[in-house]
Short mmCIF file of C-alpha atoms in Angstrom, two decimals:
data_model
loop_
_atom_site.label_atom_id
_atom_site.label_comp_id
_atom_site.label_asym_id
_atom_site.label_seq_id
_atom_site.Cartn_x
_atom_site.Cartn_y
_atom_site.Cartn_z
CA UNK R 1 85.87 93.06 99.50
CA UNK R 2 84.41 91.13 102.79
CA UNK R 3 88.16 89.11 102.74
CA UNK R 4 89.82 92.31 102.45
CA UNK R 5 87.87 94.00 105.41
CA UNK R 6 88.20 90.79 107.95
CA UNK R 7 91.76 91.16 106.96
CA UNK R 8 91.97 94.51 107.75
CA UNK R 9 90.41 94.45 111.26
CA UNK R 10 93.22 91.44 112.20
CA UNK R 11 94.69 90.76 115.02
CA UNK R 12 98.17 90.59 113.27
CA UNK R 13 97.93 91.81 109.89
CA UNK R 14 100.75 90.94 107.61
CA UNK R 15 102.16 92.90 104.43
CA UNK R 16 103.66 92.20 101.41
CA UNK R 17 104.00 93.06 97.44
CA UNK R 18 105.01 91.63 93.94
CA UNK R 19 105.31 92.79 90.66
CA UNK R 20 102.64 91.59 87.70
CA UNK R 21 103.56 92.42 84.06
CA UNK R 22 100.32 94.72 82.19
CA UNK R 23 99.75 94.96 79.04
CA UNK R 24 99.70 98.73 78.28
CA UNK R 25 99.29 100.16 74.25
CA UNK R 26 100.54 104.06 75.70
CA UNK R 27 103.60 102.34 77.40
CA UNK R 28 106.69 102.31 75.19
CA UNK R 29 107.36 98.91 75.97
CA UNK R 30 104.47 97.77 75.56
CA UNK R 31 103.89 96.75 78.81
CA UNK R 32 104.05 98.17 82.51
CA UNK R 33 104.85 96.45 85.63
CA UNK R 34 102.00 96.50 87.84
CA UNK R 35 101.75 95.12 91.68
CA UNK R 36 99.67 93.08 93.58
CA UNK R 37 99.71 93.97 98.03
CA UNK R 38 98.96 91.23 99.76
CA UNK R 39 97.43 91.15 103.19
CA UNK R 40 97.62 88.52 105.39
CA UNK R 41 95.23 88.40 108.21
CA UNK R 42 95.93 86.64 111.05
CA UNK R 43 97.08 84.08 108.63
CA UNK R 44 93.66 83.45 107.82
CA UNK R 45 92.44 85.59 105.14
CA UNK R 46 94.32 86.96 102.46
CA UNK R 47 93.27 89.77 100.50
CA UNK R 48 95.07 90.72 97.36
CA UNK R 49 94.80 94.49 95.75
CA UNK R 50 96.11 95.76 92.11
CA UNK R 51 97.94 98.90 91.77
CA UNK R 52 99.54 99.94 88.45
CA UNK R 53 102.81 101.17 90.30
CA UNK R 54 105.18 100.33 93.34
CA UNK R 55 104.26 104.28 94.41
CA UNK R 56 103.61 104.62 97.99
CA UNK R 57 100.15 106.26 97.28
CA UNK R 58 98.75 103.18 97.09
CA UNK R 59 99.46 101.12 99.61
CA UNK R 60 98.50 104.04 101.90
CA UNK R 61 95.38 104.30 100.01
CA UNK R 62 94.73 100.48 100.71
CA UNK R 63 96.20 100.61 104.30
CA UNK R 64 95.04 103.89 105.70
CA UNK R 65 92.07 102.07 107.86
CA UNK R 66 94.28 100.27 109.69
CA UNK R 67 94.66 99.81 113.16
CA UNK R 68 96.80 97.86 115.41
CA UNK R 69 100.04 95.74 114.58
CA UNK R 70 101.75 95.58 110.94
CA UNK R 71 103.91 93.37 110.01
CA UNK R 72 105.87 94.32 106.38
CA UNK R 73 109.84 95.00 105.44
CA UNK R 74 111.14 98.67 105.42
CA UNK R 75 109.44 100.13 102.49
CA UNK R 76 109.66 103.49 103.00
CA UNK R 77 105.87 104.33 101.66
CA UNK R 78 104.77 102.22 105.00
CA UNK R 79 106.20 105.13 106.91
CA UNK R 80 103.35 107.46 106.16
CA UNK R 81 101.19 104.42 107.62
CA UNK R 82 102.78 104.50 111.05
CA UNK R 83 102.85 108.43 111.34
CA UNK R 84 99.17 108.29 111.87
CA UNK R 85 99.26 106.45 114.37
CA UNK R 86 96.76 103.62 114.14
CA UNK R 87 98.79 100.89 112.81
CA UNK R 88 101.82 99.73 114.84
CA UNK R 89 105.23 98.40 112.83
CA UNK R 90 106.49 94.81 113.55
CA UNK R 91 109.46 93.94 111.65
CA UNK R 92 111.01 91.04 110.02
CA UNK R 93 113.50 89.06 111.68
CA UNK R 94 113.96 87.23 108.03
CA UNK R 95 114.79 90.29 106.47
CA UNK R 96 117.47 91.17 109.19
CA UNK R 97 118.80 87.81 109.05
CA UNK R 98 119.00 87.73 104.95
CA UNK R 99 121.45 90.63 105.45
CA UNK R 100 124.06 88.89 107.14
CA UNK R 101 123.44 85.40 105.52
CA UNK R 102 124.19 86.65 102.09
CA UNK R 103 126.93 88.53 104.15
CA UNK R 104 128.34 85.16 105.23
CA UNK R 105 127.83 83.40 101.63
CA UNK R 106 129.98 86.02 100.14
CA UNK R 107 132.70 84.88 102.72
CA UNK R 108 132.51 87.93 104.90
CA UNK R 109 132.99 85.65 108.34
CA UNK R 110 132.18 88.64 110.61
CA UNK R 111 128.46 88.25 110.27
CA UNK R 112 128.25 84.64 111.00
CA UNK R 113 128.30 86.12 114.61
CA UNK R 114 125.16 88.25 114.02
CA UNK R 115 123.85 85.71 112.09
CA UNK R 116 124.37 82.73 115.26
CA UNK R 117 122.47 84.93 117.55
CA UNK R 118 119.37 85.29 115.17
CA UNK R 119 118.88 81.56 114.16
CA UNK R 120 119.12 80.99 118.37
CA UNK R 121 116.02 83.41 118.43
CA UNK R 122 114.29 81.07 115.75
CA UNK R 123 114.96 78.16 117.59
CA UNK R 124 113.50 79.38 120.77
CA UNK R 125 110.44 79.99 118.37
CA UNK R 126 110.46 76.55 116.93
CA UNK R 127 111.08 75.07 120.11
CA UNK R 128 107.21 77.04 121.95
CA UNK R 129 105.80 75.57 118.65
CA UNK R 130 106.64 72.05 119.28
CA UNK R 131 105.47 72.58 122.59
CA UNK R 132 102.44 74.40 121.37
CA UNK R 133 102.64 77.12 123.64
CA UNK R 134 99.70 79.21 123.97
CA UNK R 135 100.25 82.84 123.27
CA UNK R 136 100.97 84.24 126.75
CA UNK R 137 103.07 81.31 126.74
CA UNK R 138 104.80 81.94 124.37
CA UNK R 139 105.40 85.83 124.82
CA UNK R 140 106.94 84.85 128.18
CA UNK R 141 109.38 82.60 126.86
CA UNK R 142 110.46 85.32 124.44
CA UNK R 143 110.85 87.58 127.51
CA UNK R 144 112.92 84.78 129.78
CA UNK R 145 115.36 83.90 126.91
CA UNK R 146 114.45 85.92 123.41
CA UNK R 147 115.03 88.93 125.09
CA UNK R 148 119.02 88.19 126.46
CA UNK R 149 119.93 86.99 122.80
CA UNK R 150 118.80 90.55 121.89
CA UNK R 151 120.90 92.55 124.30
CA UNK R 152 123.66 90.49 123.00
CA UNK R 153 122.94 90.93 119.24
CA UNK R 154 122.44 94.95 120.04
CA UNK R 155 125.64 94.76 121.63
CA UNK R 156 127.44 93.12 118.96
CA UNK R 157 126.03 95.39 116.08
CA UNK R 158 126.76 98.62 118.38
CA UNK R 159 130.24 97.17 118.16
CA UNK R 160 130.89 96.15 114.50
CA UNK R 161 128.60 98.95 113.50
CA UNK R 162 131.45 101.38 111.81
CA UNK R 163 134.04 98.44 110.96
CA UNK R 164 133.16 98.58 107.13
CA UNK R 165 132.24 101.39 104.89
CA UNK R 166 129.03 102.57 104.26
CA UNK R 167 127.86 100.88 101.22
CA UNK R 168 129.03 97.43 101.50
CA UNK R 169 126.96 94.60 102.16
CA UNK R 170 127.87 93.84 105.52
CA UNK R 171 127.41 97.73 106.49
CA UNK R 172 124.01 97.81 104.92
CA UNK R 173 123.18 94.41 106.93
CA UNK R 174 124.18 96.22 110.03
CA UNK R 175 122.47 99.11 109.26
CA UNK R 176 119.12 97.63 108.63
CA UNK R 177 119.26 95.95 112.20
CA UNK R 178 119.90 99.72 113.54
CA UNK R 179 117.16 101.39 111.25
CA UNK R 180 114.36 98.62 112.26
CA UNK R 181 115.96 97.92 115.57
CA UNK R 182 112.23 99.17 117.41
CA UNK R 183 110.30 97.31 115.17
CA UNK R 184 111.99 94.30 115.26
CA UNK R 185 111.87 94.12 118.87
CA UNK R 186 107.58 94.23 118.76
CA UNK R 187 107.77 90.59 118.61
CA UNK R 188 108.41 90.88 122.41
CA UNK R 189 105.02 92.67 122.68
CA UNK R 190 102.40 89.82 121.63
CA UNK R 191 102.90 86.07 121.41
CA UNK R 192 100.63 86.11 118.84
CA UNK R 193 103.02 88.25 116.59
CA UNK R 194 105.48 86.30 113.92
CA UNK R 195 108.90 86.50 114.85
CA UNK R 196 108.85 87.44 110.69
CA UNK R 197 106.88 88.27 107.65
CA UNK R 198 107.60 85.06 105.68
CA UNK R 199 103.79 83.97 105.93
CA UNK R 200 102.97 86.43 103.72
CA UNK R 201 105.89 86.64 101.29
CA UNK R 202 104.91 82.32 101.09
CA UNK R 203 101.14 83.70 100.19
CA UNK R 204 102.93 85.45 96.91
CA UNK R 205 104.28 82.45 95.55
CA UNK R 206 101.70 81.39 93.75
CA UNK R 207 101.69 84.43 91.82
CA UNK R 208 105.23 84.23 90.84
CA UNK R 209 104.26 80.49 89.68
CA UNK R 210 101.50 81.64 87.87
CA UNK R 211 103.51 84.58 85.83
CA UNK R 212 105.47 81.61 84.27
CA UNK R 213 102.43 80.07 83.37
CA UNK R 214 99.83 83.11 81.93
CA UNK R 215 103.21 85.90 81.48
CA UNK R 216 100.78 88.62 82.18
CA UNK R 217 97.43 90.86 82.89
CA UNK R 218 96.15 92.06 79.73
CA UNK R 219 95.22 95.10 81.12
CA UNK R 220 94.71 96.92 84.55
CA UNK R 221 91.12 95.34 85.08
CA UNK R 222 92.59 91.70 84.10
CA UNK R 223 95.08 92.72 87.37
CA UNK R 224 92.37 93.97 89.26
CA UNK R 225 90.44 90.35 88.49
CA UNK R 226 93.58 88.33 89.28
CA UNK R 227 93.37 90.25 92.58
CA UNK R 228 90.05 88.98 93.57
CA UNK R 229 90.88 85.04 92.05
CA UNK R 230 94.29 85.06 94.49
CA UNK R 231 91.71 86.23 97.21
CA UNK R 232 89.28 83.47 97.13
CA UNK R 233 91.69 80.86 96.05
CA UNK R 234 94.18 82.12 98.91
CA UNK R 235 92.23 82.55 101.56
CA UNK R 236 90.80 78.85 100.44
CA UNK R 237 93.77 77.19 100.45
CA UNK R 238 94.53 78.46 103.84
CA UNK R 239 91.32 77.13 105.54
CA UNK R 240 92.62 73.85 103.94
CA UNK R 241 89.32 73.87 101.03
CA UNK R 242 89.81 72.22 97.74
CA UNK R 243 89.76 74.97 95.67
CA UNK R 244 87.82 73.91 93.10
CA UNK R 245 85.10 72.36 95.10
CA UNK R 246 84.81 75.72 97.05
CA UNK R 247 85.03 77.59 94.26
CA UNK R 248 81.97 75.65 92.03
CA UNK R 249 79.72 75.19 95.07
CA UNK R 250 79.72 79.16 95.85
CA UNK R 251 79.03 79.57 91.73
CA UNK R 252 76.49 77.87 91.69
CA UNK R 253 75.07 79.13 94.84
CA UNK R 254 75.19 82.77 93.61
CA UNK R 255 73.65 82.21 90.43
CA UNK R 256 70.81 80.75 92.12
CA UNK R 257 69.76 83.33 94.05
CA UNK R 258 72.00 83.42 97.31
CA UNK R 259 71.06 86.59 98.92
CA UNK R 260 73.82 89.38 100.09
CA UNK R 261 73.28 89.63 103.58
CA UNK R 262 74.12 86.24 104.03
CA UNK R 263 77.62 86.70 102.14
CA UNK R 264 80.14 85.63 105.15
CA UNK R 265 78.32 82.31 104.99
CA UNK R 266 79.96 81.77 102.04
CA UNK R 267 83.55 83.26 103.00
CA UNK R 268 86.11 79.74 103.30
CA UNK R 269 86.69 79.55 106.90
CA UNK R 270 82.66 79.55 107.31
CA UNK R 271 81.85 77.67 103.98
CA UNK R 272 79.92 74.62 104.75
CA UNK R 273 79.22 72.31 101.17
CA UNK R 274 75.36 71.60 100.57
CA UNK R 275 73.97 74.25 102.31
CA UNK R 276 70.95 75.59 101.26
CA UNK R 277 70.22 79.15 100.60
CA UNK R 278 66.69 78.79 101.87
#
């Protein structure tokens, strides 16, 4: 729960989802397909929540607090997030660019042109990290030459926007850039924003290695546990702890006696081995 608030009052928070197979006797298959949300704080912590659906009640539920930049995709049940005005949407350049790649794959040639522009905007990105640009650095570059490239790409989508009906892939590329067009121009806002979400969709992957491995929950608490495990171990891995030396040493130090108020000593970017609880 600590994780989950200091993720919460991020900088840049970062959102993302997966299903989790749940063993369910009432369900006529036996089974239900559950999710875990992750939240990526300042990709730092990363707090993982159960839900037994994909319904947009819960995410709200879990996000409702928030305040301050979002990154996620364009689930809809974000939308209700946004309207209250405390969070602000950043969008995913990854998702905009999947559109066209898989546009270009299935030998539709027009998007390679959309698809150009956007892999020029990642390597200006790559190119300030190289240089490791501080933030205002960084936000300034994106202003001097981000910010042409996305005239251009605007122009170019205003253009082919209309040159392919409605429901085929390279329309529904198109029309993703239109419907996020705001959000995905945030990025400008900050340097400290991701050009894209993919932080946290890499934070789910070891969930989908671990469904090969252990199939499924065996019920919603067993979810609700493999919530809290992905926290530690996540948030762990990303201050670069073995997680199985972290994970002992704070065992052992509850079960003898560490007291409560002193629980963010214990939290992996502030976890320091040997020390003494008194």
């Amino acid at each position: 729960r600590r994780i989950q608030q200091f993720a919460l009052a991020a900088h840049v928070l970062q959102v993302d989802d997966t299903g989790i197979k749940v063993l369910d006797k009432d369900s006529p298959a036996g089974a239900i397909r559950g999710h875990l949300w992750a939240m990526l704080g300042d990709q730092k912590w990363a707090a993982f929540s159960f839900s037994r659906t994909w319904e947009a009640k819960w995410p709200q539920a879990l996000l409702q607090g928030r305040h301050g930049w979002m990154q996620a995709d364009a689930y809809a049940g974000f939308d209700a997030i946004y309207k209250l005005g405390h969070a602000v949407e950043v969008g995913c350049w990854a998702h905009a660019r999947r559109g066209l790649f898989e546009c270009v794959e299935a030998g539709d040639a027009r998007a390679a042109v959309g698809l150009e522009l956007i892999q020029k905007l990642y390597a200006i990105e790559a190119e300030a990290t190289a240089e490791g640009l501080a933030h205002e650095q960084r936000q300034l570059r994106r202003h001097e030459r981000s910010k042409p490239i996305l005239e251009s790409l605007r122009a170019w989508i205003a253009q082919s926007h209309g040159t392919a009906p409605p429901k085929t892939p390279f329309a529904r590329a198109l029309g993703y850039c239109i419907n996020q067009w705001e959000a995905l121009l945030r990025f400008l806002a900050d340097g400290r924003l991701p050009i894209d979400n993919t932080a946290c969709e890499r934070s789910l992957r070891p969930i989908a290695l671990g469904r090969r491995n252990y199939l499924f929950a065996g019920s919603d608490t067993g979810g609700r546990r493999a919530a809290t495990m992905y926290t530690l171990l996540g948030t762990a891995a990303l201050a670069k702890l073995e997680p199985w030396t972290y994970l002992r040493d704070v065992l052992e130090r509850v079960i003898d006696g560490w007291p409560n108020n002193r629980i963010d000593e214990l939290l992996p970017p502030n976890w320091i081995p040997g020390a003494s609880a008194h």
